[in-house]
Short mmCIF file of C-alpha atoms in Angstrom, two decimals:
data_model
loop_
_atom_site.label_atom_id
_atom_site.label_comp_id
_atom_site.label_asym_id
_atom_site.label_seq_id
_atom_site.Cartn_x
_atom_site.Cartn_y
_atom_site.Cartn_z
CA UNK A 928 89.25 151.46 67.94
CA UNK A 929 90.73 147.94 68.77
CA UNK A 930 93.45 149.03 70.86
CA UNK A 931 91.55 151.06 72.84
CA UNK A 932 89.43 148.03 73.87
CA UNK A 933 92.26 145.97 74.46
CA UNK A 934 93.71 148.84 76.57
CA UNK A 935 90.56 149.16 78.66
CA UNK A 936 89.90 145.47 79.00
CA UNK A 937 93.05 144.64 80.22
CA UNK A 938 94.68 147.53 81.71
CA UNK A 939 92.07 149.61 83.16
CA UNK A 940 89.27 147.47 83.96
CA UNK A 941 91.85 144.57 84.48
CA UNK A 942 91.08 144.06 88.20
CA UNK A 943 87.31 144.16 87.34
CA UNK A 944 87.04 141.64 84.80
CA UNK A 945 89.32 139.38 87.12
CA UNK A 946 85.96 139.09 89.21
CA UNK A 947 83.78 136.19 89.00
CA UNK A 948 80.95 137.78 86.85
CA UNK A 949 77.66 136.23 85.86
CA UNK A 950 76.66 136.46 82.49
CA UNK A 951 74.64 139.46 82.84
CA UNK A 952 77.31 141.44 84.70
CA UNK A 953 79.62 140.59 81.93
CA UNK A 954 77.00 141.36 79.05
CA UNK A 955 76.44 144.76 80.61
CA UNK A 956 80.32 145.40 81.19
CA UNK A 957 81.00 144.57 77.49
CA UNK A 958 78.13 146.43 76.22
CA UNK A 959 79.66 149.67 78.10
CA UNK A 960 82.87 149.42 76.75
CA UNK A 961 81.18 148.96 73.33
CA UNK A 962 78.65 151.53 72.69
CA UNK A 963 79.93 154.16 75.85
CA UNK A 964 83.62 154.09 76.25
CA UNK A 965 84.83 153.38 72.81
CA UNK A 966 82.25 155.91 71.29
CA UNK A 967 83.06 158.56 73.88
CA UNK A 968 86.80 158.01 73.52
CA UNK A 969 86.52 158.31 69.87
CA UNK A 970 84.74 161.59 70.12
CA UNK A 971 86.92 163.17 72.54
CA UNK A 972 90.25 162.20 70.77
CA UNK A 973 88.76 163.54 67.66
CA UNK A 974 88.14 166.89 69.41
CA UNK A 975 91.41 166.98 70.96
CA UNK A 976 92.54 166.52 67.42
CA UNK A 977 90.83 169.31 65.88
CA UNK A 978 91.59 171.81 68.77
CA UNK A 979 95.32 171.42 68.41
CA UNK A 980 95.59 174.16 65.97
CA UNK A 981 93.39 176.71 68.37
CA UNK A 982 95.99 175.77 71.04
CA UNK A 983 99.17 176.07 68.83
CA UNK A 984 98.23 179.04 67.50
CA UNK A 985 95.51 181.05 69.62
CA UNK A 986 95.57 182.60 72.96
CA UNK A 987 95.00 180.07 75.46
CA UNK A 988 93.93 181.57 78.12
CA UNK A 989 90.36 181.93 76.92
CA UNK A 990 90.27 178.27 75.99
CA UNK A 991 91.41 177.42 79.44
CA UNK A 992 89.04 179.86 80.92
CA UNK A 993 86.01 177.87 79.32
CA UNK A 994 87.66 174.49 79.55
CA UNK A 995 87.67 174.77 83.65
CA UNK A 996 83.89 175.30 84.38
CA UNK A 997 83.06 172.71 81.99
CA UNK A 998 85.30 170.44 82.95
CA UNK A 999 83.94 170.62 86.59
CA UNK A 1000 80.34 171.05 85.83
CA UNK A 1001 80.75 167.65 83.37
CA UNK A 1002 82.53 165.93 86.10
CA UNK A 1003 80.41 166.76 88.67
CA UNK A 1004 77.41 165.79 86.68
CA UNK A 1005 79.25 162.36 85.55
CA UNK A 1006 80.05 160.99 89.44
CA UNK A 1007 76.81 161.96 90.34
CA UNK A 1008 74.48 160.27 87.53
CA UNK A 1009 72.98 157.02 88.75
CA UNK A 1010 70.82 154.95 86.55
CA UNK A 1011 70.54 151.87 89.07
CA UNK A 1012 67.00 152.31 88.92
CA UNK A 1013 66.10 153.25 85.60
CA UNK A 1014 63.05 151.18 84.06
CA UNK A 1015 64.35 148.83 81.38
CA UNK A 1016 61.89 150.61 78.48
CA UNK A 1017 64.53 153.53 79.00
CA UNK A 1018 67.86 151.69 79.25
CA UNK A 1019 69.05 153.07 75.52
CA UNK A 1020 68.04 156.60 76.56
CA UNK A 1021 70.02 156.06 79.74
CA UNK A 1022 72.91 154.96 77.85
CA UNK A 1023 72.82 157.88 75.52
CA UNK A 1024 72.80 160.37 78.61
CA UNK A 1025 75.49 158.85 80.30
CA UNK A 1026 77.53 158.67 76.95
CA UNK A 1027 77.00 162.59 76.25
CA UNK A 1028 78.08 163.13 79.93
CA UNK A 1029 81.21 160.86 79.51
CA UNK A 1030 82.33 162.23 76.20
CA UNK A 1031 82.08 165.86 77.59
CA UNK A 1032 84.09 164.70 80.49
CA UNK A 1033 86.73 162.71 78.66
CA UNK A 1034 86.89 165.51 76.03
CA UNK A 1035 87.52 168.29 78.66
CA UNK A 1036 90.36 166.24 79.89
CA UNK A 1037 92.20 165.35 77.09
CA UNK A 1038 92.02 169.14 75.90
CA UNK A 1039 93.65 170.14 79.03
CA UNK A 1040 96.20 167.65 78.92
CA UNK A 1041 97.13 169.00 75.56
CA UNK A 1042 97.21 172.43 77.01
CA UNK A 1043 99.20 171.19 79.96
CA UNK A 1044 101.79 169.60 77.04
CA UNK A 1045 102.04 172.46 75.13
CA UNK A 1046 102.34 174.89 77.87
CA UNK A 1047 105.48 172.48 79.47
CA UNK A 1048 107.31 171.71 76.28
CA UNK A 1049 107.84 175.54 74.88
CA UNK A 1050 110.90 174.61 73.28
CA UNK A 1051 109.27 172.01 70.86
CA UNK A 1052 106.06 173.82 70.37
CA UNK A 1053 106.68 177.66 70.43
CA UNK A 1054 109.00 177.47 67.01
CA UNK A 1055 106.00 175.60 65.15
CA UNK A 1056 103.27 178.11 66.53
CA UNK A 1057 105.46 180.81 65.44
CA UNK A 1058 106.21 179.67 62.07
CA UNK A 1059 102.19 178.63 61.42
CA UNK A 1060 101.35 182.42 62.36
CA UNK A 1061 103.20 183.74 59.47
CA UNK A 1062 100.42 182.13 57.15
CA UNK A 1063 97.46 182.96 55.92
CA UNK A 1064 94.10 182.04 57.65
CA UNK A 1065 95.81 179.94 60.41
CA UNK A 1066 94.36 181.83 63.25
CA UNK A 1067 90.85 182.00 61.52
CA UNK A 1068 90.75 178.52 60.92
CA UNK A 1069 91.77 177.50 63.97
CA UNK A 1070 89.65 179.34 65.90
CA UNK A 1071 86.38 178.24 63.97
CA UNK A 1072 87.78 174.42 64.66
CA UNK A 1073 88.18 175.20 68.26
CA UNK A 1074 84.82 176.98 68.52
CA UNK A 1075 83.33 173.84 67.04
CA UNK A 1076 84.67 171.86 69.79
CA UNK A 1077 83.60 174.29 72.53
CA UNK A 1078 79.86 174.10 71.06
CA UNK A 1079 80.23 170.33 70.97
CA UNK A 1080 81.36 170.41 74.65
CA UNK A 1081 78.14 172.78 75.63
CA UNK A 1082 76.11 170.58 73.69
CA UNK A 1083 77.12 167.52 75.26
CA UNK A 1084 76.64 168.88 78.93
CA UNK A 1085 73.38 170.26 77.75
CA UNK A 1086 71.83 167.45 76.14
CA UNK A 1087 72.89 164.93 78.83
CA UNK A 1088 71.43 167.32 81.25
CA UNK A 1089 68.13 167.56 79.55
CA UNK A 1090 68.15 163.57 79.00
CA UNK A 1091 68.90 162.88 83.00
CA UNK A 1092 65.96 165.33 83.83
CA UNK A 1093 63.61 163.65 81.87
CA UNK A 1094 64.68 160.16 82.86
CA UNK A 1095 64.43 161.72 86.51
CA UNK A 1096 60.78 162.73 85.62
CA UNK A 1097 60.09 158.68 84.46
CA UNK A 1098 61.43 157.91 87.44
CA UNK A 1099 59.62 160.29 89.98
CA UNK A 1100 58.31 157.98 92.50
CA UNK A 1101 59.70 155.05 91.30
CA UNK A 1102 61.61 154.58 94.41
CA UNK A 1103 58.74 154.84 96.96
CA UNK A 1104 56.14 152.72 95.22
CA UNK A 1105 58.77 149.91 94.85
CA UNK A 1106 59.69 149.65 98.52
CA UNK A 1107 56.07 150.23 99.28
CA UNK A 1108 55.26 147.27 96.95
CA UNK A 1109 58.47 145.02 98.21
CA UNK A 1110 57.68 145.87 101.97
CA UNK A 1111 53.74 144.81 101.35
CA UNK A 1112 54.90 141.57 99.64
CA UNK A 1113 57.55 140.54 101.91
CA UNK A 1114 55.64 141.02 104.85
CA UNK A 1115 52.63 139.17 103.50
CA UNK A 1116 54.88 136.67 102.36
CA UNK A 1117 56.18 136.16 106.05
CA UNK A 1118 52.50 135.68 107.20
CA UNK A 1119 51.46 133.18 104.64
CA UNK A 1120 54.79 131.63 105.92
CA UNK A 1121 53.72 131.80 109.69
CA UNK A 1122 50.05 130.70 108.95
CA UNK A 1123 51.17 127.52 107.33
CA UNK A 1124 53.68 126.68 109.50
CA UNK A 1125 51.54 127.64 112.47
CA UNK A 1126 48.15 125.58 111.16
CA UNK A 1127 46.07 128.62 111.73
CA UNK A 1128 43.30 127.36 109.32
CA UNK A 1129 43.67 126.43 105.51
CA UNK A 1130 41.00 129.31 104.40
CA UNK A 1131 43.53 131.91 106.06
CA UNK A 1132 46.54 130.71 104.61
CA UNK A 1133 45.17 130.34 100.95
CA UNK A 1134 44.03 133.81 101.30
CA UNK A 1135 47.57 135.13 102.03
CA UNK A 1136 49.05 132.76 99.66
CA UNK A 1137 46.83 134.56 96.84
CA UNK A 1138 47.14 138.18 98.09
CA UNK A 1139 51.11 137.59 98.38
CA UNK A 1140 51.53 136.60 94.49
CA UNK A 1141 48.87 139.20 93.37
CA UNK A 1142 51.19 141.83 94.94
CA UNK A 1143 54.33 140.24 93.95
CA UNK A 1144 52.96 139.68 90.09
CA UNK A 1145 51.34 143.57 90.08
CA UNK A 1146 54.78 144.57 91.18
CA UNK A 1147 56.77 142.84 88.48
CA UNK A 1148 54.05 144.02 85.88
CA UNK A 1149 54.36 147.81 87.34
CA UNK A 1150 58.52 147.54 87.32
CA UNK A 1151 58.57 147.08 83.58
CA UNK A 1152 61.27 144.53 83.66
CA UNK A 1153 59.21 141.72 81.78
CA UNK A 1154 57.82 142.31 78.34
CA UNK A 1155 55.14 139.43 78.92
CA UNK A 1156 51.73 139.88 80.47
CA UNK A 1157 51.28 138.85 83.80
CA UNK A 1158 47.40 138.86 83.78
CA UNK A 1159 47.16 134.96 83.90
CA UNK A 1160 49.22 134.25 87.39
CA UNK A 1161 47.31 137.22 88.51
CA UNK A 1162 44.19 135.77 87.85
CA UNK A 1163 45.43 132.75 89.42
CA UNK A 1164 46.32 134.74 92.53
CA UNK A 1165 43.01 136.51 92.46
CA UNK A 1166 41.07 133.25 92.24
CA UNK A 1167 42.79 131.77 95.27
CA UNK A 1168 42.38 135.00 97.47
CA UNK A 1169 38.92 135.20 96.65
CA UNK A 1170 38.10 131.80 97.37
CA UNK A 1171 40.21 130.54 100.09
CA UNK A 1172 37.85 127.69 100.96
CA UNK A 1173 38.32 125.73 97.59
CA UNK A 1174 39.42 122.11 98.06
CA UNK A 1175 42.92 122.07 99.41
CA UNK A 1176 44.09 119.99 96.30
CA UNK A 1177 43.23 122.65 94.06
CA UNK A 1178 44.55 125.42 96.11
CA UNK A 1179 48.11 123.62 96.44
CA UNK A 1180 48.02 123.34 92.70
CA UNK A 1181 47.71 126.79 91.97
CA UNK A 1182 50.33 127.90 94.63
CA UNK A 1183 52.61 125.37 93.24
CA UNK A 1184 51.94 126.74 89.53
CA UNK A 1185 52.38 130.56 90.82
CA UNK A 1186 55.79 129.67 92.71
CA UNK A 1187 57.20 127.98 89.68
CA UNK A 1188 56.22 130.65 87.39
CA UNK A 1189 57.85 133.17 90.10
CA UNK A 1190 60.98 130.77 89.69
CA UNK A 1191 61.01 131.05 86.06
CA UNK A 1192 61.26 134.77 86.09
CA UNK A 1193 64.12 134.81 88.52
CA UNK A 1194 66.80 135.70 85.72
CA UNK A 1195 69.74 137.04 88.09
CA UNK A 1196 70.02 135.32 90.89
CA UNK A 1197 73.65 136.38 92.20
CA UNK A 1198 75.07 135.99 95.72
CA UNK A 1199 75.81 133.12 97.97
CA UNK A 1200 72.75 133.93 100.28
CA UNK A 1201 70.23 134.11 97.05
CA UNK A 1202 71.56 131.32 95.18
CA UNK A 1203 71.18 129.32 98.34
CA UNK A 1204 67.34 130.51 98.71
CA UNK A 1205 66.73 129.85 95.22
CA UNK A 1206 67.92 126.55 95.12
CA UNK A 1207 66.13 125.56 98.44
CA UNK A 1208 63.38 126.86 96.58
CA UNK A 1209 63.64 124.67 93.66
CA UNK A 1210 64.35 121.60 95.77
CA UNK A 1211 60.70 122.29 97.82
CA UNK A 1212 59.21 122.53 94.77
CA UNK A 1213 60.54 119.45 93.42
CA UNK A 1214 59.45 117.10 96.37
CA UNK A 1215 56.04 118.94 96.01
CA UNK A 1216 55.93 117.91 92.61
CA UNK A 1217 56.89 114.00 93.09
CA UNK A 1218 55.46 113.41 96.54
CA UNK A 1219 51.84 113.69 95.95
CA UNK A 1220 51.04 111.32 98.88
CA UNK A 1221 52.76 113.64 101.79
CA UNK A 1222 50.40 114.93 104.98
CA UNK A 1223 48.97 117.89 104.60
CA UNK A 1224 51.07 119.27 107.25
CA UNK A 1225 54.13 118.30 105.44
CA UNK A 1226 52.62 119.94 102.41
CA UNK A 1227 52.16 123.42 104.32
CA UNK A 1228 55.55 123.14 105.98
CA UNK A 1229 57.16 122.83 102.31
CA UNK A 1230 55.13 125.46 101.52
CA UNK A 1231 56.20 127.91 104.62
CA UNK A 1232 59.75 127.10 103.59
CA UNK A 1233 59.28 128.30 99.99
CA UNK A 1234 57.53 131.65 101.10
CA UNK A 1235 60.10 132.46 103.42
CA UNK A 1236 63.22 131.75 100.69
CA UNK A 1237 61.28 133.74 98.44
CA UNK A 1238 60.96 136.84 100.86
CA UNK A 1239 64.71 136.46 101.31
CA UNK A 1240 65.21 136.13 97.51
CA UNK A 1241 63.28 139.57 97.02
CA UNK A 1242 65.09 141.15 100.03
CA UNK A 1243 68.55 140.42 98.77
CA UNK A 1244 68.04 140.91 94.91
CA UNK A 1245 65.23 143.51 94.57
CA UNK A 1246 63.74 144.45 91.52
CA UNK A 1247 67.09 143.44 89.61
CA UNK A 1248 66.02 139.71 90.30
CA UNK A 1249 63.74 139.55 87.38
CA UNK A 1250 65.79 141.92 84.67
CA UNK A 1251 66.21 139.79 81.60
CA UNK A 1252 69.67 138.84 80.41
CA UNK A 1253 68.55 139.27 76.91
#
């Protein structure tokens, strides 16, 4: 399939691969070509090959009447399917269902193309068809091969539909939950930033910092985009939330630790705006760690800037920010 891989990458998706892709985006594209497009194309081409006898030696009107609705269903389903919000642990399952639908759609297109070619070039194929019908068992064998391919098409549509419905059931309410988590976290981050900047009280600021990070790490854990345990981080945020009157040095240390961990989980920072926010977070963190004797007002201002940038980062990237590249 090396020829088809080259054709897909260098011709069909040529303009796509000219785009400046991140490592994660490039891996997703290559993985889709290898595990979806080439697999589906191989199955579709073999199906087309096995259907040629049925097209040559049998009544093609029956085949056309079957193919048209299958093509319409498979095509409509293929273009309607979206796995943008699929949970990470269901990614392989999602790949299976999109491969089923793509295979069915491409197979239908290839068969329709073969039907069109044989119909438009009768001077070439009619003599072959007339010769073949004189041979014994040609029609029964052609019918069996054609029937196998038709059932394969129907099975792929049925299998893909069932897998999509199961995946959709697993995502029930996920968008609503994600939106609620993000809106709450973003609101709390902005509140924390405002309290730090306006000096409304260290206890209030510490409470909002702890609450903000508790919500953020709770969302990351619930979304399933990270495999590692976040319990210790949530405990640190909980400690800050439950004891906001702790010494400022200890509170700053916990906040810095939580910010560092958050930054370490940001695997996919794409786009000029997101990269700018992420770099600003790292710069402010470096200053907090290196400038130990800065006045508390300056420290609070730096933390305020960091929380504003985290909010910007979450708003622009969403859950995809935490997806692993591996």
